[in-house]
mmCIF file with all atom_site columns, C-alpha atoms in Angstrom:
data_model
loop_
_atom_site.group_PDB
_atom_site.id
_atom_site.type_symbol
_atom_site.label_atom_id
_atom_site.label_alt_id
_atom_site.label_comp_id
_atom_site.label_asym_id
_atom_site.label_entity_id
_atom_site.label_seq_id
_atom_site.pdbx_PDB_ins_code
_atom_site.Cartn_x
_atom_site.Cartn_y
_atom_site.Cartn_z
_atom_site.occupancy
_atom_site.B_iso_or_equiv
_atom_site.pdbx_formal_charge
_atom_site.auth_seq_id
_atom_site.auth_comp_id
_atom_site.auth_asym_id
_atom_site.auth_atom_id
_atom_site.pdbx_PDB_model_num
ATOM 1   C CA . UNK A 1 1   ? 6.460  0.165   6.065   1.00 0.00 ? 1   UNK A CA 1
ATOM 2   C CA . UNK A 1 2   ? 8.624  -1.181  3.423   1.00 0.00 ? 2   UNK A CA 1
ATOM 3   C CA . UNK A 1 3   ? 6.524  -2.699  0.625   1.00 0.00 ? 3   UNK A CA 1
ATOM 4   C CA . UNK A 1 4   ? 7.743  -5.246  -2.161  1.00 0.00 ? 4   UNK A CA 1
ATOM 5   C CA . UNK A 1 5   ? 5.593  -6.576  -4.854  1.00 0.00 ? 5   UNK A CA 1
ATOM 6   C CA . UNK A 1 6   ? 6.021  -10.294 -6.834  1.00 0.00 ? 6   UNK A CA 1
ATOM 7   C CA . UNK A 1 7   ? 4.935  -11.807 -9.806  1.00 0.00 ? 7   UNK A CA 1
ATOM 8   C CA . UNK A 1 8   ? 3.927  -15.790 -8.725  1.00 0.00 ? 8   UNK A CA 1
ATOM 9   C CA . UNK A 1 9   ? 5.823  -18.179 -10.693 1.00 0.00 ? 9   UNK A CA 1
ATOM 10  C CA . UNK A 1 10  ? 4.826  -21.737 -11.309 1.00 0.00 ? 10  UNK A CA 1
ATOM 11  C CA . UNK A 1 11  ? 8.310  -22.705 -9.772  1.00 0.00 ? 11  UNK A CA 1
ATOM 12  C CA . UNK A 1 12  ? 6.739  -21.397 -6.910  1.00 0.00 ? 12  UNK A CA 1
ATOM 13  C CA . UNK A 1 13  ? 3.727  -23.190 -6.965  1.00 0.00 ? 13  UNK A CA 1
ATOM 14  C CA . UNK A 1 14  ? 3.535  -27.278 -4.525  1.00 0.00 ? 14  UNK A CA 1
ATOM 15  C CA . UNK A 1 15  ? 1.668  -30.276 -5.410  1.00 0.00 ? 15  UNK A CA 1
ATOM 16  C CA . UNK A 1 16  ? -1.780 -28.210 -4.192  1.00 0.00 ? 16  UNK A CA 1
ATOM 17  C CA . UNK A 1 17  ? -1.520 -25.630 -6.529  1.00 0.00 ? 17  UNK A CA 1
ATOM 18  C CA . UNK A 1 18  ? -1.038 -23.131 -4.124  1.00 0.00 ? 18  UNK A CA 1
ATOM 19  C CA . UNK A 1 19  ? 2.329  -20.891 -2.660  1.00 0.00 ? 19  UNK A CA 1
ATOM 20  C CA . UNK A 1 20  ? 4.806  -23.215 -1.555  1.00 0.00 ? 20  UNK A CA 1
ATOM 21  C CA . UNK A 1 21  ? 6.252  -22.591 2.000   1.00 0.00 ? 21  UNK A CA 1
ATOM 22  C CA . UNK A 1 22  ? 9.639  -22.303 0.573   1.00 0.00 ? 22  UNK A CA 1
ATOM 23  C CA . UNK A 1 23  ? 8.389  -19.884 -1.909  1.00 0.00 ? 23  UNK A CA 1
ATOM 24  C CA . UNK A 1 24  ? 7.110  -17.644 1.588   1.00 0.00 ? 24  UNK A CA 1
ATOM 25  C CA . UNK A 1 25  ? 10.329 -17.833 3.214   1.00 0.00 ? 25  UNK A CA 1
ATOM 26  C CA . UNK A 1 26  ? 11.909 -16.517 -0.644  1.00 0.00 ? 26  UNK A CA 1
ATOM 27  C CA . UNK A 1 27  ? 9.357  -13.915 -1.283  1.00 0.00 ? 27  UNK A CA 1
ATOM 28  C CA . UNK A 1 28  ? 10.419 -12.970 2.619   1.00 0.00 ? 28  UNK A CA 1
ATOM 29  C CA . UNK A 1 29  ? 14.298 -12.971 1.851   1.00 0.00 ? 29  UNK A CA 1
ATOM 30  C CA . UNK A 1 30  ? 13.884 -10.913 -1.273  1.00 0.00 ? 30  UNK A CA 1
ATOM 31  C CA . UNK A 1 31  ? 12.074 -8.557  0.345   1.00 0.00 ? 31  UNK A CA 1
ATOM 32  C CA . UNK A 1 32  ? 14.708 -7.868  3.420   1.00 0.00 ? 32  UNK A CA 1
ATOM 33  C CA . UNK A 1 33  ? 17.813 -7.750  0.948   1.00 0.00 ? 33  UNK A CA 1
ATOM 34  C CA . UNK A 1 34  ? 15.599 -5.172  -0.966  1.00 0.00 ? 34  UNK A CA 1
ATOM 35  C CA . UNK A 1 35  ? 15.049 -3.168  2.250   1.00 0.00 ? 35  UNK A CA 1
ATOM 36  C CA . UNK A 1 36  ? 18.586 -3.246  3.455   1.00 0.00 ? 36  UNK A CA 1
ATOM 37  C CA . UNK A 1 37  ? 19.783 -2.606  -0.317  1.00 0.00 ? 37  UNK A CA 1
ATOM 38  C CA . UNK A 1 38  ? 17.379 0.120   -0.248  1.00 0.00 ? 38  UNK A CA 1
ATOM 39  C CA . UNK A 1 39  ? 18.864 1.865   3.102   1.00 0.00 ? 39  UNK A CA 1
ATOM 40  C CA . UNK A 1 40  ? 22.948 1.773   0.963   1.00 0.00 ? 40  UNK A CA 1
ATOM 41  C CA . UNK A 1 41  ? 23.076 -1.927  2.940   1.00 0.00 ? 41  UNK A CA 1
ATOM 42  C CA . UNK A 1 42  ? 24.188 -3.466  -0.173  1.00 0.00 ? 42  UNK A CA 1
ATOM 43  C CA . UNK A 1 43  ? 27.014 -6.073  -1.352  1.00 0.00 ? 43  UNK A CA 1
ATOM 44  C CA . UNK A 1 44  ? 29.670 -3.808  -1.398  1.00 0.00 ? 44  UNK A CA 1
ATOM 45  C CA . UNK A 1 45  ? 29.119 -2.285  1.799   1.00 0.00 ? 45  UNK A CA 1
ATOM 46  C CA . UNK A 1 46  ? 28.291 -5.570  3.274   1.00 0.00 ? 46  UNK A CA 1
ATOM 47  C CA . UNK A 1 47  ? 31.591 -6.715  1.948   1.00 0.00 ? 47  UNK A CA 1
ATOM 48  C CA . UNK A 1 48  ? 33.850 -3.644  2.756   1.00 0.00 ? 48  UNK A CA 1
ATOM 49  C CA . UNK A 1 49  ? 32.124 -4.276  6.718   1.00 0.00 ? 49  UNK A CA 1
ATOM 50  C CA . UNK A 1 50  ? 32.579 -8.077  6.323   1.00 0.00 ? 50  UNK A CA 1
ATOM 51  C CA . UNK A 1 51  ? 29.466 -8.369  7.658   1.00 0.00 ? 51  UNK A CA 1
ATOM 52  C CA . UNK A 1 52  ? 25.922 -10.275 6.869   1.00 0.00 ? 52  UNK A CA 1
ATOM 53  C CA . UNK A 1 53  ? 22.748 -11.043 8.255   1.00 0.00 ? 53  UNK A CA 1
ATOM 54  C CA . UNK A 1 54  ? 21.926 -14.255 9.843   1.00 0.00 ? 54  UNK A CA 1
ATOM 55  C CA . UNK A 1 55  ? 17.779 -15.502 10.604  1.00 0.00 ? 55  UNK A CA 1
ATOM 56  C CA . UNK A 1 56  ? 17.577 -16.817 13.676  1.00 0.00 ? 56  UNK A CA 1
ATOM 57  C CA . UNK A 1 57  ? 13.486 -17.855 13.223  1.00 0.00 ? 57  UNK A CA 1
ATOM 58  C CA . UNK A 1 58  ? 10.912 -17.563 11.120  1.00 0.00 ? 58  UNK A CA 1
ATOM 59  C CA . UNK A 1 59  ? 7.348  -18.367 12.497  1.00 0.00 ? 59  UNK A CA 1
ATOM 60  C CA . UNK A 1 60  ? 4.541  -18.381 9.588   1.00 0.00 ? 60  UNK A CA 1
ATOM 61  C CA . UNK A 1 61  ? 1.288  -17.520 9.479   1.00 0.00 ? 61  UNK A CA 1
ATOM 62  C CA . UNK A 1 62  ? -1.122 -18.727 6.903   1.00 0.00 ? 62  UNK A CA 1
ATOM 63  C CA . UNK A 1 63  ? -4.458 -16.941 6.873   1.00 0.00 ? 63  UNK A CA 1
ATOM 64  C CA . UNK A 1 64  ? -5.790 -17.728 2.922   1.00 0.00 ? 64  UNK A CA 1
ATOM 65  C CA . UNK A 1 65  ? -3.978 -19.674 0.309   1.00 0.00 ? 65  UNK A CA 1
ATOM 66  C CA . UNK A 1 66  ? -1.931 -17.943 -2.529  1.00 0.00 ? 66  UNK A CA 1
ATOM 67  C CA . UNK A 1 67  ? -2.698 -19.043 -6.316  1.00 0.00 ? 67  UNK A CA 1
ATOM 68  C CA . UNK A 1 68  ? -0.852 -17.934 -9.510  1.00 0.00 ? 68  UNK A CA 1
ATOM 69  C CA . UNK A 1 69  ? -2.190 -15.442 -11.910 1.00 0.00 ? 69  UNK A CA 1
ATOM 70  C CA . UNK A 1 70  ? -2.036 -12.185 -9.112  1.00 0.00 ? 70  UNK A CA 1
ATOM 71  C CA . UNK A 1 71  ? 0.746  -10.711 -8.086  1.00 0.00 ? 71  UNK A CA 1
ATOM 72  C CA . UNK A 1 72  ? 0.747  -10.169 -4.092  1.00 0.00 ? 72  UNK A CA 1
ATOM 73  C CA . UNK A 1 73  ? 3.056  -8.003  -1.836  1.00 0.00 ? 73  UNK A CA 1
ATOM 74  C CA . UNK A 1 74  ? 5.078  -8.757  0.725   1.00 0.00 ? 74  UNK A CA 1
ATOM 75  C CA . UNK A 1 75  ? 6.105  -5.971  3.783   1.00 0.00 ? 75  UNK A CA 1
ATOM 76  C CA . UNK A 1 76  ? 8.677  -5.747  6.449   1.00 0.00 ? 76  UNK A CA 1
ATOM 77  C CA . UNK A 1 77  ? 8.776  -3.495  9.368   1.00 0.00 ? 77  UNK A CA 1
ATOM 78  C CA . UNK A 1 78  ? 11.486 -2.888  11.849  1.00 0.00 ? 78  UNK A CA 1
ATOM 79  C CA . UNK A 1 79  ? 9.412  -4.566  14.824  1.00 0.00 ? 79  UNK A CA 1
ATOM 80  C CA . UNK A 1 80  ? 12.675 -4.652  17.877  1.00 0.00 ? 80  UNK A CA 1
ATOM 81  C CA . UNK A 1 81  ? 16.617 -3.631  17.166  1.00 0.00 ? 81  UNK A CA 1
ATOM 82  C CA . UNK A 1 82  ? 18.754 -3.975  19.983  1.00 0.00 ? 82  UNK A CA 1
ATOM 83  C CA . UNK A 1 83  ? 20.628 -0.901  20.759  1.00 0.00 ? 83  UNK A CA 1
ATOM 84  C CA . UNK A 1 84  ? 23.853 -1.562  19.278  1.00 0.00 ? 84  UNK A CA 1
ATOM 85  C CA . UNK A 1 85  ? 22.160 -2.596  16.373  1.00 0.00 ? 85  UNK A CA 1
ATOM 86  C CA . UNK A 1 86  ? 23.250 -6.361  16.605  1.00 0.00 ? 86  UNK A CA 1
ATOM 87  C CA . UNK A 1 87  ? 19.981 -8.493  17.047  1.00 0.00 ? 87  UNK A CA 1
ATOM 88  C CA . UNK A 1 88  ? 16.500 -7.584  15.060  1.00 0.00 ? 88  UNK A CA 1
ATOM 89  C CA . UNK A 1 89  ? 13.378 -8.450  13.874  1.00 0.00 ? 89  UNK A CA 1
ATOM 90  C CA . UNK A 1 90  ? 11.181 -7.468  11.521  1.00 0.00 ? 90  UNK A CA 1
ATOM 91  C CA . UNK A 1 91  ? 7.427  -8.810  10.830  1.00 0.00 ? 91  UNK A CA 1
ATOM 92  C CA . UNK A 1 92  ? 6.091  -9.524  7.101   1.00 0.00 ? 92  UNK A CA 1
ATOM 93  C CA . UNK A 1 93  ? 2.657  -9.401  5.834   1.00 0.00 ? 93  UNK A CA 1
ATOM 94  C CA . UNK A 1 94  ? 1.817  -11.057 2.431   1.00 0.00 ? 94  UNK A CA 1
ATOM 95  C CA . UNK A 1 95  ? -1.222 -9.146  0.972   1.00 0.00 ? 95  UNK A CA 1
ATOM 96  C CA . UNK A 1 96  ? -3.492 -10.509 -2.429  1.00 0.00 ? 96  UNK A CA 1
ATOM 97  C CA . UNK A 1 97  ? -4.076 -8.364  -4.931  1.00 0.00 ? 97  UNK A CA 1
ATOM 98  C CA . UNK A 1 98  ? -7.722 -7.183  -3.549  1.00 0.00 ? 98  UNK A CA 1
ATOM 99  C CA . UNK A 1 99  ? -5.332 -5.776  -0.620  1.00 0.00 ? 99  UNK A CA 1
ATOM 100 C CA . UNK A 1 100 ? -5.985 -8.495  2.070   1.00 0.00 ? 100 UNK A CA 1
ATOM 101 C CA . UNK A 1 101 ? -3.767 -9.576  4.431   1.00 0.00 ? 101 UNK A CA 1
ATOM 102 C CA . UNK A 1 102 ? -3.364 -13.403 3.793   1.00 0.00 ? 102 UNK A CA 1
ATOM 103 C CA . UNK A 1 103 ? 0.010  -14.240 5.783   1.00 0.00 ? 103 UNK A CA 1
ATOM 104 C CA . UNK A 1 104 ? 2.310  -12.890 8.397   1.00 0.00 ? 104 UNK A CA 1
ATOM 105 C CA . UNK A 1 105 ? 5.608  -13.985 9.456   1.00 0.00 ? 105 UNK A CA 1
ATOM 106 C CA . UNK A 1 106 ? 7.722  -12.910 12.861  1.00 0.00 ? 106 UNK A CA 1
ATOM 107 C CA . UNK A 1 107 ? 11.356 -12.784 12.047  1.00 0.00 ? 107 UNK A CA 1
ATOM 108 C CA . UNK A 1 108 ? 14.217 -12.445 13.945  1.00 0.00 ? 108 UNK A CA 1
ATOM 109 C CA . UNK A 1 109 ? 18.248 -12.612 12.852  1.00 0.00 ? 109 UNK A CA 1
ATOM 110 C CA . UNK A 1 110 ? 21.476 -10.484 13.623  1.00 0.00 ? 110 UNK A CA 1
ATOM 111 C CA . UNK A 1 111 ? 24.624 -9.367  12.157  1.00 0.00 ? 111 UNK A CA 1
ATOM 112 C CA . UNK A 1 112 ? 27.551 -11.664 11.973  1.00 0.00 ? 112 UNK A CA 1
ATOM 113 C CA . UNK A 1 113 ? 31.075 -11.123 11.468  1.00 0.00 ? 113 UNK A CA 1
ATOM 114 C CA . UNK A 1 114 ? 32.235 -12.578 8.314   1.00 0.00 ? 114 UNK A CA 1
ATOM 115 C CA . UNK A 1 115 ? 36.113 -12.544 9.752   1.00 0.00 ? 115 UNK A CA 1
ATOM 116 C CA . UNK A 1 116 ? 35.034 -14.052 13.381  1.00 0.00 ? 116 UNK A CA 1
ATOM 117 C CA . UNK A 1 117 ? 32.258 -15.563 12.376  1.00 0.00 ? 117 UNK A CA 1
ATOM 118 C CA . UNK A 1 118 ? 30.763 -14.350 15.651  1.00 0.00 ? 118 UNK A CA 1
ATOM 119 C CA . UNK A 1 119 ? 27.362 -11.750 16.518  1.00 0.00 ? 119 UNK A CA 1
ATOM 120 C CA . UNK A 1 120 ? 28.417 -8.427  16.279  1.00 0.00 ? 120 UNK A CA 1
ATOM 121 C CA . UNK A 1 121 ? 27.025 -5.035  16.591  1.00 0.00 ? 121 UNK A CA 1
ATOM 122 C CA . UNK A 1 122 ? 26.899 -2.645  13.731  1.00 0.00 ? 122 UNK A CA 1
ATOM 123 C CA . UNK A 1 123 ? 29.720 -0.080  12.766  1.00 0.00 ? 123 UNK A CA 1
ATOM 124 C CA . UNK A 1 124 ? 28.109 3.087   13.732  1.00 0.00 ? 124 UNK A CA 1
ATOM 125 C CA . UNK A 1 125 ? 27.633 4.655   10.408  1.00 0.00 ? 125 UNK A CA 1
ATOM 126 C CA . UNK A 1 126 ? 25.831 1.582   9.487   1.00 0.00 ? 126 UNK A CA 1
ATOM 127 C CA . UNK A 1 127 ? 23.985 1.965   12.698  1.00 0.00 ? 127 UNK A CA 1
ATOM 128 C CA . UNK A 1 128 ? 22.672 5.385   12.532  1.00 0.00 ? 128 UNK A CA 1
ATOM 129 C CA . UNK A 1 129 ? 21.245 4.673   9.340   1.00 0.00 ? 129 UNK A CA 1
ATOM 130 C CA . UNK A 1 130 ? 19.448 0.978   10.837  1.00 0.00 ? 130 UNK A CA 1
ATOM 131 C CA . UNK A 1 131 ? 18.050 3.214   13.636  1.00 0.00 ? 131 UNK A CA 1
ATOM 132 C CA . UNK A 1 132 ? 16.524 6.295   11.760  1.00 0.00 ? 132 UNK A CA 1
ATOM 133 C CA . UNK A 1 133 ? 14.231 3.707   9.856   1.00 0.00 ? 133 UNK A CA 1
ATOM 134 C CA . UNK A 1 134 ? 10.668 4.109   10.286  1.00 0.00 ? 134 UNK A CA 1
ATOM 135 C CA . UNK A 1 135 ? 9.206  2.131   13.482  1.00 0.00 ? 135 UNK A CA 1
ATOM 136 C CA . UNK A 1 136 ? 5.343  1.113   14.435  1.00 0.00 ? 136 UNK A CA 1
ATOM 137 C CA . UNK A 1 137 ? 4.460  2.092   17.648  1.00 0.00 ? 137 UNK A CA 1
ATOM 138 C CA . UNK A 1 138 ? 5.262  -1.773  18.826  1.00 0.00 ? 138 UNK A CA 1
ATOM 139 C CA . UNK A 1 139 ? 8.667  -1.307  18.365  1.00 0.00 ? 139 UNK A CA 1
ATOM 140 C CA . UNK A 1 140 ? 10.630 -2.398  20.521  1.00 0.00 ? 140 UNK A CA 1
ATOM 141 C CA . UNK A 1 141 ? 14.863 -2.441  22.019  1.00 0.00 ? 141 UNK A CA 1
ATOM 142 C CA . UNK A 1 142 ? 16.065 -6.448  21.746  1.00 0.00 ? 142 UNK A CA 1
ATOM 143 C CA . UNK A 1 143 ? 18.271 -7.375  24.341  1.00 0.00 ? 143 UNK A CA 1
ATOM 144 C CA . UNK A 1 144 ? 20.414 -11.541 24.141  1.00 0.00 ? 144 UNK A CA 1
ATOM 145 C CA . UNK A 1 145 ? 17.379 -12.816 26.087  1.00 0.00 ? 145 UNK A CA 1
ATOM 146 C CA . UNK A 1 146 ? 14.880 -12.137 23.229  1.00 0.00 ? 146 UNK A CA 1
ATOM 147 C CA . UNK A 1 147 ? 16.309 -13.995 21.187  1.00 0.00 ? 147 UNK A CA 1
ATOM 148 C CA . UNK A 1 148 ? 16.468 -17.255 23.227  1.00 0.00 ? 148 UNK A CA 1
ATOM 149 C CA . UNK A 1 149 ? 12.829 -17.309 24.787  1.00 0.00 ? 149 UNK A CA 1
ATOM 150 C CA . UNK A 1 150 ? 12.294 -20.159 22.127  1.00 0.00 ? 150 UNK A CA 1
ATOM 151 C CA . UNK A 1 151 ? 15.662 -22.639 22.901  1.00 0.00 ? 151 UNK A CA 1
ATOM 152 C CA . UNK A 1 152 ? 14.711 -25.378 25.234  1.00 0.00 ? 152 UNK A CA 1
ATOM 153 C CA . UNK A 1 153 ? 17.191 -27.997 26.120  1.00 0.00 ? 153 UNK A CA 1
ATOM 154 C CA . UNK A 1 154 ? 15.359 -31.408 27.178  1.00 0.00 ? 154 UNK A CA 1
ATOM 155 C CA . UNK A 1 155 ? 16.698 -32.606 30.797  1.00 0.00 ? 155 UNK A CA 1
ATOM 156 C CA . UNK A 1 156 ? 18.472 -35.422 29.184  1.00 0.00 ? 156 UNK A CA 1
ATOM 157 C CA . UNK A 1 157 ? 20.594 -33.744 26.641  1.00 0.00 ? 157 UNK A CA 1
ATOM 158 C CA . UNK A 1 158 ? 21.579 -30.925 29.079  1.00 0.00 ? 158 UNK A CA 1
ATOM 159 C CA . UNK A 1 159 ? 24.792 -32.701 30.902  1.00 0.00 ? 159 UNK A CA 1
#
């Protein structure tokens, strides 16, 4: 498990004093550029590939609020990867500084051609690195359907 810690900021604070949602879904994206920076998935490689990640959904969470003052920390896991390496999705827990779990998130995104602007797989030296990271034991291979069991088209917008 991939751990990242932040300082809150009051930019990151809403009109209840508390973690803004937008400062969640930050915190979250800071956290996943870390990891991939972290595995040699950084700008330049992402460049040389022409390649970046796309989210496809984010579902939140919220188990206590979040006040300034403490830092908390946010993980990832690898949760599903499809087998070319494509589609994933990772979960994050936000933890307080006493160590309790006060927010999770289920994430799931792809790679995207920057040329074709189309879902692509990963080159397979970027790939054998993406697989050999650490997995829970609910890991699991993504296939195209995963990542539509949310999309619903109402009857009348469907012709």
């Amino acid at each position: 498990m991939y751990l990242k810690e932040f300082e809150i900021r009051w930019s990151d604070v809403d009109a209840n004093r508390h973690l803004a949602n937008s400062a969640y879904l930050n915190f979250m994206s800071h956290t996943r550029m870390a990891f991939l920076f972290q595995l040699g998935f950084d700008q330049k490689v992402l460049a040389e590939n022409q390649i970046g990640p796309v989210v496809f959904h984010e579902h939140m969470y919220y188990f206590k609020e979040i006040f300034p003052g403490k830092p908390i920390r946010v993980s990832l896991e690898v949760v599903g990867m499809s087998e070319d390496g494509k589609f994933f999705e990772f979960h994050h827990n936000f933890y307080d500084y006493k160590g309790r779990n006060v927010a999770h998130c289920e994430m799931m995104g792809a790679w995207i051609s920057l040329q074709s602007r189309k879902l692509i797989g990963l080159p397979d030296h970027l790939l054998k690195t993406f697989k050999a990271v650490e997995k829970p034991e609910t890991f699991r291979l993504l296939t195209k359907e995963d990542t539509r069991r949310f999309a619903k088209v109402p009857k009348d917008l469907g012709s």
